[in-house]
Structure formats: C-alpha cells, structure tokens
Amino acid sequence: MQRYADINNDSGVIGYEISSASITVWFDGTARPYTYSYGVAGQSHVEKMKQLAQSGDGLNAYINYNVKFKYDR
C-alpha cells in the first residue's frame, strides 16, 4: 500500500495501490480496502482516480461524487 499524501489534510483516504486495470483504496476507519476496477467503475473513472491518488489531492471527493458504490464486491 502506498500512503496517500493528502496535501490538504482533509481526506478520508489513507492509502492506495494501483494495478493496470484497477485501484484499491484504503479509507480511515474502515475494516477493509475497496477496489475500483475497469469492469465495475469504468476505465475513465479508474484512470482519473489513479491520477488523483498520485497527486495526493481530490481522491476522496471524486470517489464520493462519481464512483462511491461502484467498487468490486
């Protein structure tokens, strides 16, 4: 797991792991990570989430507004 930079100190995201077709996200206070894949969340959303994760800003808000329940089950 890569630690999420959270440059504004306002995110519920604490970490992430990027693979070729998905991103797995760890949230503060949750028991397990959530994986967002091309197949469920869509390629464009996953790629945007990868960019936001690496920049350390905006990932939690993006998830809440765009893919909140589109994680792999």
PDB file of N, CA and C in Angstrom, residues 1-6 11-18 23-30 32-35 49-50 52-54 56 59-60:
ATOM      1  N   MET A   1       0.836  -1.183   0.000  1.00  0.00           N
ATOM      2  CA  MET A   1       0.000   0.000   0.000  1.00  0.00           C
ATOM      3  C   MET A   1       0.881   1.247   0.000  1.00  0.00           C
ATOM      4  N   GLN A   2       0.555   2.157  -0.864  1.00  0.00           N
ATOM      5  CA  GLN A   2       1.213   3.460  -0.936  1.00  0.00           C
ATOM      6  C   GLN A   2       0.428   4.434  -0.064  1.00  0.00           C
ATOM      7  N   ARG A   3       1.100   5.162   0.784  1.00  0.00           N
ATOM      8  CA  ARG A   3       0.431   6.142   1.646  1.00  0.00           C
ATOM      9  C   ARG A   3      -0.074   7.306   0.795  1.00  0.00           C
ATOM     10  N   TYR A   4      -1.330   7.712   1.028  1.00  0.00           N
ATOM     11  CA  TYR A   4      -1.919   8.841   0.309  1.00  0.00           C
ATOM     12  C   TYR A   4      -1.399  10.136   0.919  1.00  0.00           C
ATOM     13  N   ALA A   5      -0.877  11.044   0.114  1.00  0.00           N
ATOM     14  CA  ALA A   5      -0.241  12.267   0.619  1.00  0.00           C
ATOM     15  C   ALA A   5      -1.225  13.219   1.296  1.00  0.00           C
ATOM     16  N   ASP A   6      -2.450  13.300   0.817  1.00  0.00           N
ATOM     17  CA  ASP A   6      -3.479  14.182   1.389  1.00  0.00           C
ATOM     18  C   ASP A   6      -2.905  15.566   1.693  1.00  0.00           C
ATOM     19  N   SER A  11      -8.836  14.476   3.834  1.00  0.00           N
ATOM     20  CA  SER A  11      -9.333  13.290   3.141  1.00  0.00           C
ATOM     21  C   SER A  11      -9.552  12.115   4.075  1.00  0.00           C
ATOM     22  N   GLY A  12     -10.513  11.278   3.710  1.00  0.00           N
ATOM     23  CA  GLY A  12     -10.728  10.026   4.413  1.00  0.00           C
ATOM     24  C   GLY A  12      -9.877   8.903   3.854  1.00  0.00           C
ATOM     25  N   VAL A  13      -9.161   9.174   2.769  1.00  0.00           N
ATOM     26  CA  VAL A  13      -8.289   8.175   2.143  1.00  0.00           C
ATOM     27  C   VAL A  13      -6.947   8.162   2.874  1.00  0.00           C
ATOM     28  N   ILE A  14      -6.481   6.959   3.203  1.00  0.00           N
ATOM     29  CA  ILE A  14      -5.172   6.857   3.863  1.00  0.00           C
ATOM     30  C   ILE A  14      -4.126   6.150   3.002  1.00  0.00           C
ATOM     31  N   GLY A  15      -4.591   5.393   1.994  1.00  0.00           N
ATOM     32  CA  GLY A  15      -3.638   4.693   1.151  1.00  0.00           C
ATOM     33  C   GLY A  15      -4.279   4.154  -0.106  1.00  0.00           C
ATOM     34  N   TYR A  16      -3.426   3.703  -1.022  1.00  0.00           N
ATOM     35  CA  TYR A  16      -3.918   3.171  -2.291  1.00  0.00           C
ATOM     36  C   TYR A  16      -2.878   2.237  -2.892  1.00  0.00           C
ATOM     37  N   GLU A  17      -3.355   1.427  -3.816  1.00  0.00           N
ATOM     38  CA  GLU A  17      -2.481   0.538  -4.577  1.00  0.00           C
ATOM     39  C   GLU A  17      -3.003   0.521  -6.003  1.00  0.00           C
ATOM     40  N   ILE A  18      -2.126   0.785  -6.943  1.00  0.00           N
ATOM     41  CA  ILE A  18      -2.506   0.866  -8.348  1.00  0.00           C
ATOM     42  C   ILE A  18      -2.074  -0.394  -9.079  1.00  0.00           C
ATOM     43  N   ILE A  23      -7.722   0.290  -9.081  1.00  0.00           N
ATOM     44  CA  ILE A  23      -7.084   0.968  -7.958  1.00  0.00           C
ATOM     45  C   ILE A  23      -7.772   0.486  -6.689  1.00  0.00           C
ATOM     46  N   THR A  24      -6.989   0.136  -5.700  1.00  0.00           N
ATOM     47  CA  THR A  24      -7.516  -0.273  -4.402  1.00  0.00           C
ATOM     48  C   THR A  24      -7.256   0.870  -3.438  1.00  0.00           C
ATOM     49  N   VAL A  25      -8.297   1.228  -2.677  1.00  0.00           N
ATOM     50  CA  VAL A  25      -8.221   2.394  -1.798  1.00  0.00           C
ATOM     51  C   VAL A  25      -8.524   1.987  -0.363  1.00  0.00           C
ATOM     52  N   TRP A  26      -7.689   2.460   0.563  1.00  0.00           N
ATOM     53  CA  TRP A  26      -7.911   2.265   1.991  1.00  0.00           C
ATOM     54  C   TRP A  26      -8.455   3.569   2.566  1.00  0.00           C
ATOM     55  N   PHE A  27      -9.564   3.456   3.307  1.00  0.00           N
ATOM     56  CA  PHE A  27     -10.181   4.615   3.942  1.00  0.00           C
ATOM     57  C   PHE A  27      -9.958   4.548   5.446  1.00  0.00           C
ATOM     58  N   ASP A  28      -9.806   5.696   6.058  1.00  0.00           N
ATOM     59  CA  ASP A  28      -9.663   5.789   7.503  1.00  0.00           C
ATOM     60  C   ASP A  28     -10.940   5.275   8.163  1.00  0.00           C
ATOM     61  N   GLY A  29     -10.797   4.384   9.120  1.00  0.00           N
ATOM     62  CA  GLY A  29     -11.942   3.890   9.870  1.00  0.00           C
ATOM     63  C   GLY A  29     -12.714   2.756   9.232  1.00  0.00           C
ATOM     64  N   THR A  30     -12.225   2.214   8.122  1.00  0.00           N
ATOM     65  CA  THR A  30     -12.898   1.067   7.513  1.00  0.00           C
ATOM     66  C   THR A  30     -12.067  -0.189   7.728  1.00  0.00           C
ATOM     67  N   ARG A  32     -11.712  -2.762   5.686  1.00  0.00           N
ATOM     68  CA  ARG A  32     -11.099  -3.376   4.512  1.00  0.00           C
ATOM     69  C   ARG A  32     -10.904  -2.344   3.407  1.00  0.00           C
ATOM     70  N   PRO A  33     -10.034  -2.634   2.458  1.00  0.00           N
ATOM     71  CA  PRO A  33      -9.869  -1.732   1.314  1.00  0.00           C
ATOM     72  C   PRO A  33     -10.970  -1.968   0.281  1.00  0.00           C
ATOM     73  N   TYR A  34     -11.133  -0.997  -0.610  1.00  0.00           N
ATOM     74  CA  TYR A  34     -12.122  -1.083  -1.683  1.00  0.00           C
ATOM     75  C   TYR A  34     -11.392  -1.009  -3.012  1.00  0.00           C
ATOM     76  N   THR A  35     -11.718  -1.944  -3.906  1.00  0.00           N
ATOM     77  CA  THR A  35     -11.099  -1.981  -5.223  1.00  0.00           C
ATOM     78  C   THR A  35     -12.082  -1.479  -6.262  1.00  0.00           C
ATOM     79  N   MET A  49      -8.904   8.351 -10.988  1.00  0.00           N
ATOM     80  CA  MET A  49      -8.598   8.067  -9.587  1.00  0.00           C
ATOM     81  C   MET A  49      -7.103   7.800  -9.399  1.00  0.00           C
ATOM     82  N   LYS A  50      -6.478   7.129 -10.347  1.00  0.00           N
ATOM     83  CA  LYS A  50      -5.032   6.890 -10.280  1.00  0.00           C
ATOM     84  C   LYS A  50      -4.277   8.217 -10.278  1.00  0.00           C
ATOM     85  N   LEU A  52      -5.418  11.203  -9.361  1.00  0.00           N
ATOM     86  CA  LEU A  52      -5.682  11.910  -8.109  1.00  0.00           C
ATOM     87  C   LEU A  52      -4.912  11.288  -6.948  1.00  0.00           C
ATOM     88  N   ALA A  53      -4.840   9.967  -6.919  1.00  0.00           N
ATOM     89  CA  ALA A  53      -4.101   9.283  -5.854  1.00  0.00           C
ATOM     90  C   ALA A  53      -2.636   9.696  -5.870  1.00  0.00           C
ATOM     91  N   GLN A  54      -2.055   9.732  -7.038  1.00  0.00           N
ATOM     92  CA  GLN A  54      -0.645  10.081  -7.148  1.00  0.00           C
ATOM     93  C   GLN A  54      -0.382  11.555  -6.857  1.00  0.00           C
ATOM     94  N   GLY A  56      -2.120  13.257  -4.624  1.00  0.00           N
ATOM     95  CA  GLY A  56      -2.371  13.471  -3.200  1.00  0.00           C
ATOM     96  C   GLY A  56      -3.486  14.443  -2.899  1.00  0.00           C
ATOM     97  N   LEU A  59      -8.962  12.754  -4.225  1.00  0.00           N
ATOM     98  CA  LEU A  59      -9.422  11.384  -4.446  1.00  0.00           C
ATOM     99  C   LEU A  59     -10.705  11.070  -3.686  1.00  0.00           C
ATOM    100  N   ASN A  60     -10.778  11.414  -2.423  1.00  0.00           N
ATOM    101  CA  ASN A  60     -11.966  11.104  -1.629  1.00  0.00           C
ATOM    102  C   ASN A  60     -13.208  11.783  -2.205  1.00  0.00           C
TER     103      ASN A  60
END
